[in-house]
mmCIF file of C-alpha atoms in Angstrom:
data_model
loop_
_atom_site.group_PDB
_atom_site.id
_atom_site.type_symbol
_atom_site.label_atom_id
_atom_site.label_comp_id
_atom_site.label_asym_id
_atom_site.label_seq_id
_atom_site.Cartn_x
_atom_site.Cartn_y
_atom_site.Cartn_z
ATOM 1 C CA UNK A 1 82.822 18.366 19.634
ATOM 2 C CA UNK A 2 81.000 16.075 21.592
ATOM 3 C CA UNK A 3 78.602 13.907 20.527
ATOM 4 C CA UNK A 4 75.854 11.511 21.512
ATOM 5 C CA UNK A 5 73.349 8.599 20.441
ATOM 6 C CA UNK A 6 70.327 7.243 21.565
ATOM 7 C CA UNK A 7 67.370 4.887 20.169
ATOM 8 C CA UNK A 8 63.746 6.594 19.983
ATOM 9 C CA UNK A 9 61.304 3.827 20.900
ATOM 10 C CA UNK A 10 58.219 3.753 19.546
ATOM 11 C CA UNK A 11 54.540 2.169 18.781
ATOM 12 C CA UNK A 12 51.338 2.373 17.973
ATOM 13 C CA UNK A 13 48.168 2.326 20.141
ATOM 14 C CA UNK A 14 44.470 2.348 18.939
ATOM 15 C CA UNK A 15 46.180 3.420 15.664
ATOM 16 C CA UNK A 16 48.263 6.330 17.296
ATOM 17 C CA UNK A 17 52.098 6.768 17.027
ATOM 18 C CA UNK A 18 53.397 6.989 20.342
ATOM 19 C CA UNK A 19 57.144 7.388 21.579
ATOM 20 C CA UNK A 20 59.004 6.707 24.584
ATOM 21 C CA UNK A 21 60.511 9.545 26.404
ATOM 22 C CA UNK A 22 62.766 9.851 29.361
ATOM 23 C CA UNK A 23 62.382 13.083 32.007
ATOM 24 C CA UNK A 24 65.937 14.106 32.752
ATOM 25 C CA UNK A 25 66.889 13.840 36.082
ATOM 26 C CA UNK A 26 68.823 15.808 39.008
ATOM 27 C CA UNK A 27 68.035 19.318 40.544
ATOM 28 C CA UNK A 28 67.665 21.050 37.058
ATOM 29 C CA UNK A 29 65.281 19.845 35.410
ATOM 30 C CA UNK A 30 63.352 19.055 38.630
ATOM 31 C CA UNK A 31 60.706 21.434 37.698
ATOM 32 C CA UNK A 32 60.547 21.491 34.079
ATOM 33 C CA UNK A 33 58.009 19.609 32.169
ATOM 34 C CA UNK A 34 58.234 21.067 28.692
ATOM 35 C CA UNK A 35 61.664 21.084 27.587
ATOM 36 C CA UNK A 36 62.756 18.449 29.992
ATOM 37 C CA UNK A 37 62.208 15.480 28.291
ATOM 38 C CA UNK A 38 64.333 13.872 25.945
ATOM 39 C CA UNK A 39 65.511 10.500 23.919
ATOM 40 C CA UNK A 40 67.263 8.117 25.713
ATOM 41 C CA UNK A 41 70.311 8.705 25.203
ATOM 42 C CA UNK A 42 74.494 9.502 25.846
ATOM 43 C CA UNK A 43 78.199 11.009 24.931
ATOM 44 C CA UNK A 44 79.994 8.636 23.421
ATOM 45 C CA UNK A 45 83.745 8.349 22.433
ATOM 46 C CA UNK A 46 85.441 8.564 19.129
ATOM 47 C CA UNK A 47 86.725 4.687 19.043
ATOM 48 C CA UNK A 48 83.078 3.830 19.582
ATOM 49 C CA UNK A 49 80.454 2.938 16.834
ATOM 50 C CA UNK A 50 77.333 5.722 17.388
ATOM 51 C CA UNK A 51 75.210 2.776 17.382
ATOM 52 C CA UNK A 52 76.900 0.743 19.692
ATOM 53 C CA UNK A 53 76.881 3.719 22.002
ATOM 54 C CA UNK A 54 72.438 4.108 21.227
ATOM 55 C CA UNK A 55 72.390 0.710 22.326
ATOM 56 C CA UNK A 56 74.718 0.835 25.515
ATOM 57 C CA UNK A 57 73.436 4.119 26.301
ATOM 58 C CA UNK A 58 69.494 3.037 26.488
ATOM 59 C CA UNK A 59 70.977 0.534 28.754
ATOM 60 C CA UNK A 60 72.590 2.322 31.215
ATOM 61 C CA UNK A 61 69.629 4.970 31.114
ATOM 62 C CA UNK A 62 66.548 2.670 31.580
ATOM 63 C CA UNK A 63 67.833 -0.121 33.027
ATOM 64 C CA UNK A 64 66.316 -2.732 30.198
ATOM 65 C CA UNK A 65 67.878 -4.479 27.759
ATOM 66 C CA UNK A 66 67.424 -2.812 24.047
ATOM 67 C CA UNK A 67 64.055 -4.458 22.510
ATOM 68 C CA UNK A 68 64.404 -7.025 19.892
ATOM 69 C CA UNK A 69 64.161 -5.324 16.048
ATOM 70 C CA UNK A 70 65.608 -3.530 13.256
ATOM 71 C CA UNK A 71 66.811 -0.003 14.147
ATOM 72 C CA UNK A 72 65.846 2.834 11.913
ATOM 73 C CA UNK A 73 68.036 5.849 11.222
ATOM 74 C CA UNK A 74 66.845 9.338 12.053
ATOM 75 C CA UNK A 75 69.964 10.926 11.195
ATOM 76 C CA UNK A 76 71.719 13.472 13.198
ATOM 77 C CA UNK A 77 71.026 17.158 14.895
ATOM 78 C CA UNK A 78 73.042 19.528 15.926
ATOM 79 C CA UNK A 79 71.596 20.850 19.517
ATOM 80 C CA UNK A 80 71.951 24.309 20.440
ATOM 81 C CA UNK A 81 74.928 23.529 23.047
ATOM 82 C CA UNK A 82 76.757 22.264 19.638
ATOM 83 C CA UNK A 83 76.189 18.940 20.781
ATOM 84 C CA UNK A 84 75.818 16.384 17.809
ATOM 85 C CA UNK A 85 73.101 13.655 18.548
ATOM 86 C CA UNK A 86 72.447 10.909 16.278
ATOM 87 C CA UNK A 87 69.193 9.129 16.827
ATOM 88 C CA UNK A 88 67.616 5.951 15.593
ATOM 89 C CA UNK A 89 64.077 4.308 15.767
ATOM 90 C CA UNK A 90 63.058 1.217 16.963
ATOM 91 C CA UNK A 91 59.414 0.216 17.353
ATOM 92 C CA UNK A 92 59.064 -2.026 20.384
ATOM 93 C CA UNK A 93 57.291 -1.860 23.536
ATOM 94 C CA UNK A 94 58.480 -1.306 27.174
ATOM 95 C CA UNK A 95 56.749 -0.935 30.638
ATOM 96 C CA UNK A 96 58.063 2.325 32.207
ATOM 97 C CA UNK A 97 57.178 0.739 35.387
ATOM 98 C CA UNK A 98 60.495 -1.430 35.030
ATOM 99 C CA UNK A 99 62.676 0.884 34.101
ATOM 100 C CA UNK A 100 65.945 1.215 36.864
ATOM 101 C CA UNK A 101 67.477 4.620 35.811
ATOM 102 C CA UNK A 102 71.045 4.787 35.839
ATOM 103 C CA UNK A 103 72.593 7.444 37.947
ATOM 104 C CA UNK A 104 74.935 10.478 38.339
ATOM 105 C CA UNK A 105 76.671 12.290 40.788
ATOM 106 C CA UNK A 106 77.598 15.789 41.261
ATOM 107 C CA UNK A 107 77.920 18.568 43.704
ATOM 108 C CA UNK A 108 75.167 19.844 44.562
ATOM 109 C CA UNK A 109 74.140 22.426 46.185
ATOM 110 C CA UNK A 110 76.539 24.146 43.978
ATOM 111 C CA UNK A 111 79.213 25.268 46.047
ATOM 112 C CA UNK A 112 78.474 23.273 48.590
ATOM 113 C CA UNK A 113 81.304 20.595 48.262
ATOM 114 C CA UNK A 114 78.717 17.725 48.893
ATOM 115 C CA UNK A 115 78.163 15.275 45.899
ATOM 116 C CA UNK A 116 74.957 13.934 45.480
ATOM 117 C CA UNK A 117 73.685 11.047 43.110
ATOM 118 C CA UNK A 118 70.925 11.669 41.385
ATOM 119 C CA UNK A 119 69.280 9.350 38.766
ATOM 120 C CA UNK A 120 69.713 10.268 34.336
ATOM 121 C CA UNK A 121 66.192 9.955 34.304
ATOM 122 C CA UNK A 122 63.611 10.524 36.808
ATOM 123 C CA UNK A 123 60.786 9.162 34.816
ATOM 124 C CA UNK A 124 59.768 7.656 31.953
ATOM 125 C CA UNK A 125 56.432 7.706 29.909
ATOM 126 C CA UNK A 126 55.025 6.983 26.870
ATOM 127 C CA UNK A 127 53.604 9.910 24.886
ATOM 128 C CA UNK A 128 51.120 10.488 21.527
ATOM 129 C CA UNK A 129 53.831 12.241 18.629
ATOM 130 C CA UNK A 130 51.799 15.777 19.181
ATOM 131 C CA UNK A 131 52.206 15.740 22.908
ATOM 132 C CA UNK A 132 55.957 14.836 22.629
ATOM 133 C CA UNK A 133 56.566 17.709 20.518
ATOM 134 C CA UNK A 134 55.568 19.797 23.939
ATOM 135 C CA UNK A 135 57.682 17.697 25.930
ATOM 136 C CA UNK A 136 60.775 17.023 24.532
ATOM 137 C CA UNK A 137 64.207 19.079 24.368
ATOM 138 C CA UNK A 138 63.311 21.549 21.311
ATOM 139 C CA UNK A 139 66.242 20.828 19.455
ATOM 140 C CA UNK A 140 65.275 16.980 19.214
ATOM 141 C CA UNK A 141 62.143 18.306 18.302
ATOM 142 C CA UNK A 142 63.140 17.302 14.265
ATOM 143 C CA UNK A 143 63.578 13.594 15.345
ATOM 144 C CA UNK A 144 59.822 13.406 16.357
ATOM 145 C CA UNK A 145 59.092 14.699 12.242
ATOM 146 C CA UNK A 146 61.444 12.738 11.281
ATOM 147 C CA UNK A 147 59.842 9.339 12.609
ATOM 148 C CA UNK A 148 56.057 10.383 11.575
ATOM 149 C CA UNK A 149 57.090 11.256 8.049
ATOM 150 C CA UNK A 150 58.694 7.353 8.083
ATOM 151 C CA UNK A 151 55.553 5.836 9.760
#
């Protein structure tokens, strides 16, 4: 089974909870908006601690260092692939501006026998709860209640 971790960054502006969401990147999810965002996160390996793996994983994704603060769990889902993802929260700031996705490669055109790199996430934004629940991967949809019912 694989499984995965990530950290949910989040804050509040003018008295709004708003979290930080990463647009996955290569060719498909190039023109998907709803559905094609997602926590940063990654796979991870049994030896490794899930949080470890949240904390390396933002990393690699965005770039940044992890902000300063006391992680929050949000528990685990179960995505429709059967993919396990275990989520905490963090409240912290970030400028999306300085984020330097990590990358990927892979053939592509499929087929084709040309790799490509293409970046984990082609963008990043912050986004009200209400307008993340339109954005993000529906099965990660429950870590988005699971944060406003904390907050």
């Amino acid at each position: 089974m694989k499984r995965s971790a990530g950290i949910l960054l989040y804050r509040r502006m003018n008295g709004q909870l708003e979290v930080l969401l990463g647009h996955m990147g290569g060719p498909f999810w190039a023109r998907r908006d709803a559905g094609g965002w997602s926590v940063p996160k990654g796979e991870y390996d049994a030896d490794e601690h899930p949080e470890a793996a949240a904390r390396r994983e933002f990393q690699e994704e965005l770039g940044l260092p992890v902000p300063d603060g006391a992680l929050v769990t949000l528990g685990e889902v179960r995505q429709s692939g059967g993919k396990v993802v275990t989520v905490w929260a963090l409240e912290g700031t970030l400028d999306p501006a300085l984020v330097v996705p990590g990358t990927f490669e892979m053939e592509w055109p499929k087929g084709s026998g040309r790799m490509r790199e293409f970046p984990e996430i082609d963008r990043v934004e912050w986004f009200a709860v209400e307008q993340a629940r339109e954005k993000i991967v529906k099965g990660q949809v429950p870590f988005l209640d699971r944060l406003a019912e904390l907050r």
